[in-house]
Coordinates of N, CA and C in Angstrom, one line a residue:
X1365 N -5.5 2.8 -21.4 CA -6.9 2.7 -21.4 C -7.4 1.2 -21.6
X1366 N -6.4 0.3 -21.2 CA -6.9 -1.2 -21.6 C -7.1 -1.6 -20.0
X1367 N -6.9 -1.1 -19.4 CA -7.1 -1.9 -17.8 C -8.3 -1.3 -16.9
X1368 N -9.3 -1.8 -16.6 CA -10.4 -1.6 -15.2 C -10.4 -2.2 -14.6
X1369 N -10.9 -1.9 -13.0 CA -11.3 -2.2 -12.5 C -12.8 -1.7 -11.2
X1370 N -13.2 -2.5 -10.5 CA -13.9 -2.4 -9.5 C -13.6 -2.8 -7.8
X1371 N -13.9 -1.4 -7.4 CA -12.9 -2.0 -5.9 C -13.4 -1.2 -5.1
X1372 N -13.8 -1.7 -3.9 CA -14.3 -1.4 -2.5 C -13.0 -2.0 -1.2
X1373 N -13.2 -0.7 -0.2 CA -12.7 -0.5 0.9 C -13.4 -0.4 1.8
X1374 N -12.3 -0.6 3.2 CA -13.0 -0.4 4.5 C -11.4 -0.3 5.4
X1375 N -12.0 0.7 6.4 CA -11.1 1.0 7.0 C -11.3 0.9 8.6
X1376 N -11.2 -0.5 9.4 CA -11.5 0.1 10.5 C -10.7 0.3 11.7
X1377 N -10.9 1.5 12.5 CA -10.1 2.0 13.3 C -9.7 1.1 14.6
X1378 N -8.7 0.8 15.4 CA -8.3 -0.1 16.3 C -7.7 0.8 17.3
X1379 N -8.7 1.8 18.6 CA -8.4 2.8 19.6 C -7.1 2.5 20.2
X1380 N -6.3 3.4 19.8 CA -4.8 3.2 20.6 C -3.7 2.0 20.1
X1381 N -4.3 1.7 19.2 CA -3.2 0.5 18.0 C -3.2 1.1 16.8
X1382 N -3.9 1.6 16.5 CA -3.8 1.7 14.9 C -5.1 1.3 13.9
X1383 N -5.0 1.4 12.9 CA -6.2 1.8 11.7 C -5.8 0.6 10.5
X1384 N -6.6 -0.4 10.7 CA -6.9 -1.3 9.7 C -7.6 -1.4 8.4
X1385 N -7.0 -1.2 7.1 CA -7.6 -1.4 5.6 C -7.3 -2.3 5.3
X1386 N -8.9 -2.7 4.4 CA -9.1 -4.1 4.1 C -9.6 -3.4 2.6
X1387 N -9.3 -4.1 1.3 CA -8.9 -3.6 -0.2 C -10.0 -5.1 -0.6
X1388 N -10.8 -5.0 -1.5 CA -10.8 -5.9 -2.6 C -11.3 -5.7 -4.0
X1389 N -11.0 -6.3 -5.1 CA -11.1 -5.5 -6.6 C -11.4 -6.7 -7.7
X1390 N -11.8 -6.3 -8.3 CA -11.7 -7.0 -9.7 C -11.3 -6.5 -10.6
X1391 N -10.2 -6.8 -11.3 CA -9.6 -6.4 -12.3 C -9.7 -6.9 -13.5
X1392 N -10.1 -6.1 -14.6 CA -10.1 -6.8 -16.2 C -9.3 -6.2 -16.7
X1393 N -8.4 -7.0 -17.5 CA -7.7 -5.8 -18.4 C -7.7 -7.0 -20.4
X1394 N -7.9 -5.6 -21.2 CA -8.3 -6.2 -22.6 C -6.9 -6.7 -23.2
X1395 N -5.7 -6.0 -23.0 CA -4.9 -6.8 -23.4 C -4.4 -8.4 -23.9
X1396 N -3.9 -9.1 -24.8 CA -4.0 -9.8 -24.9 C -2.5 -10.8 -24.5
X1397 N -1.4 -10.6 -24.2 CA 0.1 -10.3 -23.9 C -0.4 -10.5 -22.6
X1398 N -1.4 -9.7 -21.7 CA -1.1 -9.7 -20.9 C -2.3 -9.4 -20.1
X1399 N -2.8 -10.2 -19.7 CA -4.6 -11.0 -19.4 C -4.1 -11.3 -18.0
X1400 N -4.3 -9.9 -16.9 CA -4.6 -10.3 -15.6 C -5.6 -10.2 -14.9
X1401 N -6.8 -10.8 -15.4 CA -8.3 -10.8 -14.9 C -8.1 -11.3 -13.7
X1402 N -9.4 -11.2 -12.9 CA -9.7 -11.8 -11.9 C -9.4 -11.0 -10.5
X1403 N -9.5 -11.5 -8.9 CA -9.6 -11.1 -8.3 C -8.3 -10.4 -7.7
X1404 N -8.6 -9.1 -6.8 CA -7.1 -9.0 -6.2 C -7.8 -8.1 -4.4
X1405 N -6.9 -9.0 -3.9 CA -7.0 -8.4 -2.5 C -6.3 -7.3 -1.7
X1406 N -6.3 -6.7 -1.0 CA -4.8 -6.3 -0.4 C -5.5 -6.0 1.6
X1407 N -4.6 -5.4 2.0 CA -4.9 -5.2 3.9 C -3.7 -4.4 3.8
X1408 N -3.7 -3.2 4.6 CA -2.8 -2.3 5.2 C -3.0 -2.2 6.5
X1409 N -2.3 -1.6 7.5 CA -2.1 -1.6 8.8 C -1.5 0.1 9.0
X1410 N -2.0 1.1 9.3 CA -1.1 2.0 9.6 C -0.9 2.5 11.0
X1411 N 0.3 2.7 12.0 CA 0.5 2.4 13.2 C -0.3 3.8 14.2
X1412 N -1.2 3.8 14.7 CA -1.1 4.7 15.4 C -1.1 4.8 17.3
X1413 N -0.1 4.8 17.9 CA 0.2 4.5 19.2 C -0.1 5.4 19.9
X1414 N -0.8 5.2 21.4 CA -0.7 6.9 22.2 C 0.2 7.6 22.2
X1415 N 0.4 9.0 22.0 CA 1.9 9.7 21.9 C 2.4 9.7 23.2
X1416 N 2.2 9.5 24.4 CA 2.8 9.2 25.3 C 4.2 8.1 25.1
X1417 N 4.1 7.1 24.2 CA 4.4 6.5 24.4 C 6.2 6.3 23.6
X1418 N 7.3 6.2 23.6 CA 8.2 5.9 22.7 C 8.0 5.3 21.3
X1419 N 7.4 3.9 21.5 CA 7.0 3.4 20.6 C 6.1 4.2 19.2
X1420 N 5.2 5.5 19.8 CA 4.5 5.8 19.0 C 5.5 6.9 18.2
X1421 N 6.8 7.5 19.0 CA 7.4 8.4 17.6 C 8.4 7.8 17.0
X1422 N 8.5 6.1 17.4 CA 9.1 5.3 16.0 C 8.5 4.7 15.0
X1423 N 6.6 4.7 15.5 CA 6.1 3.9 14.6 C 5.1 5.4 13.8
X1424 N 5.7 5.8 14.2 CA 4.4 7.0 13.2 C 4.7 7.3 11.9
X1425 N 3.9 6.9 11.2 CA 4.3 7.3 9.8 C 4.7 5.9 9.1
X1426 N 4.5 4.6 9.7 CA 4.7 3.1 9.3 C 3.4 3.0 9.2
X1427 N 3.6 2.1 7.1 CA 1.9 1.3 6.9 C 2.9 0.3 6.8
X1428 N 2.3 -0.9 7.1 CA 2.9 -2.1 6.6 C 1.1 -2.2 5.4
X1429 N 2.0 -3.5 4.3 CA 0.9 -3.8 3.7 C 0.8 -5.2 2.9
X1430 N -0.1 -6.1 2.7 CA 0.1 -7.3 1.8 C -0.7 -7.2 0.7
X1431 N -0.8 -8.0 -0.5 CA -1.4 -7.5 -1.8 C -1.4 -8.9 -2.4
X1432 N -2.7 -9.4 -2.4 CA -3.0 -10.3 -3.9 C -3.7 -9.9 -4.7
X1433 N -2.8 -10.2 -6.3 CA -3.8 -9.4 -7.5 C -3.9 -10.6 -8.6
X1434 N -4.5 -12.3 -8.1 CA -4.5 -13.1 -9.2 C -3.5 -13.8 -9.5
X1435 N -2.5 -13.2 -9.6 CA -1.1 -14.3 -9.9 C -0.1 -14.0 -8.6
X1436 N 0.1 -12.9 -7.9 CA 1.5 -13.0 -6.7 C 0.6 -12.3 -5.8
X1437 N 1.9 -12.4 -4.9 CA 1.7 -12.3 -3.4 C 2.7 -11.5 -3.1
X1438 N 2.5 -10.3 -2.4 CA 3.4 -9.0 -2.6 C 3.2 -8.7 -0.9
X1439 N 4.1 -8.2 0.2 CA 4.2 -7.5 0.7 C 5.2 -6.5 1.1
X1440 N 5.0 -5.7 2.3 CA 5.8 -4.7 2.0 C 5.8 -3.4 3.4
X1441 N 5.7 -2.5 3.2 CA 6.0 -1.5 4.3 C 6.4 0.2 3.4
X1442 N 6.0 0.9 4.0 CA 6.1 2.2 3.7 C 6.7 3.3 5.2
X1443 N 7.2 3.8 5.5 CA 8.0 4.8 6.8 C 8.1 6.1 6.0
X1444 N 7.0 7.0 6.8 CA 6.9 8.5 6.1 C 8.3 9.3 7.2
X1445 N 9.2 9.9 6.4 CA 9.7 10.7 7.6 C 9.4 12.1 7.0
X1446 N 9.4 13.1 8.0 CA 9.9 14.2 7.9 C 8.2 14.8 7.2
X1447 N 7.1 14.9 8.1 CA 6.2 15.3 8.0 C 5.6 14.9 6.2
X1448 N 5.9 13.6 6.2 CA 5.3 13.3 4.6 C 6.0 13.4 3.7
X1449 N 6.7 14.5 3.6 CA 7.4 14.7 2.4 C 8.7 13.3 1.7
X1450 N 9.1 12.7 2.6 CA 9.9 11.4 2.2 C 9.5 10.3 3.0
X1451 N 9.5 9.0 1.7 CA 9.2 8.3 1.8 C 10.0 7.1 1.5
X1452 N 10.5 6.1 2.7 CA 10.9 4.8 2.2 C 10.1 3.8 2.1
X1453 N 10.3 3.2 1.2 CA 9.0 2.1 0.7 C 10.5 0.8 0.7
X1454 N 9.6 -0.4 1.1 CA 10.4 -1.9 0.7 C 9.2 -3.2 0.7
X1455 N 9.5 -3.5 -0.2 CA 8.4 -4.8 -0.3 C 9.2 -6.1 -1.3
X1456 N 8.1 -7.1 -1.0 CA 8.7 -8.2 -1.2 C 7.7 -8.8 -2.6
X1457 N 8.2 -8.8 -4.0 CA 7.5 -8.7 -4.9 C 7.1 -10.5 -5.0
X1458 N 6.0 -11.2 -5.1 CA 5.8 -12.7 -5.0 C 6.4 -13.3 -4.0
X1459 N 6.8 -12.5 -3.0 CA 7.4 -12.5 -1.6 C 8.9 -13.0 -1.3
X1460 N 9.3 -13.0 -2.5 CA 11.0 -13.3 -2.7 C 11.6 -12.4 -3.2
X1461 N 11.2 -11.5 -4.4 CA 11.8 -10.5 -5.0 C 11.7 -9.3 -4.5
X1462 N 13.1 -8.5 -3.4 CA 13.0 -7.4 -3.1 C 12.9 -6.3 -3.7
X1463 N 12.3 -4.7 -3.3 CA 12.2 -3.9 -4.2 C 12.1 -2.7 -3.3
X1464 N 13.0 -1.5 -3.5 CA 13.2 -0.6 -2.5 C 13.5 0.9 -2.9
X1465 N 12.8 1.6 -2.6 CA 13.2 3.2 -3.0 C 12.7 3.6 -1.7
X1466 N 12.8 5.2 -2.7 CA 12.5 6.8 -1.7 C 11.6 7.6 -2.8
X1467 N 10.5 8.1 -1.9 CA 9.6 8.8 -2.6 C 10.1 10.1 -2.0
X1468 N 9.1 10.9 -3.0 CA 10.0 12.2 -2.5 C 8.5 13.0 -3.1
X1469 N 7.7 13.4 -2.0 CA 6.5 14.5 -2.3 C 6.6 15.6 -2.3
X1470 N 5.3 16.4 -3.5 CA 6.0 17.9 -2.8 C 4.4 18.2 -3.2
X1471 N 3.4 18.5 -2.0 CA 2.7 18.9 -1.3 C 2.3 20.6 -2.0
X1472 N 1.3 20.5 -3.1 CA 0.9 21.6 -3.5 C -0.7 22.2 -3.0
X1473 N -0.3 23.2 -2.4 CA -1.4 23.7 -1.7 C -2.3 25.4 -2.4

């Protein structure tokens, strides 16, 4: 309960390429150890191709993404397979430090 913020999106769509998010926020947090005010950006990309096409059932389910939050520069990538439920994530943490798993959702309806 020490961290807020304020943050507005937009998402605009790109017919037959794919769907552009654009992120920006301001962040305060009361902590004193650990004081990362100020602003943070980020942009996503998620692929969407005509299904005609090859390309679109290797990119479906790819966001790529970049992230400034004040101090680093982060990017990265997400590949949904298998209708959502698994997820490989890899990103590059201040853009040198790799960082890599598997999400694993379970979709309660």
């Amino acid at each position: 309960w020490n961290r807020y913020y304020l943050a507005a999106t937009k998402h605009v769509p790109f017919q037959g390429i794919g769907d552009l998010g654009i992120h920006g926020a301001y962040v305060y947090n009361k902590r004193k150890q650990y004081h990362l005010n100020g602003p943070a950006l980020g942009a996503n990309f998620q692929c969407a191709l005509p299904e005609t096409t090859f390309l679109h059932k290797a990119s479906h389910g790819l966001d790529l993404r970049a992230a400034y939050d004040s101090r680093t520069v982060n990017i990265g990538g997400q590949y949904s397979f298998w209708k959502d439920y698994i997820n490989a994530i890899i990103e590059l943490n201040d853009c040198k430090y790799p960082s890599a798993g598997l999400l694993f959702k379970v979709h309660l309806k």
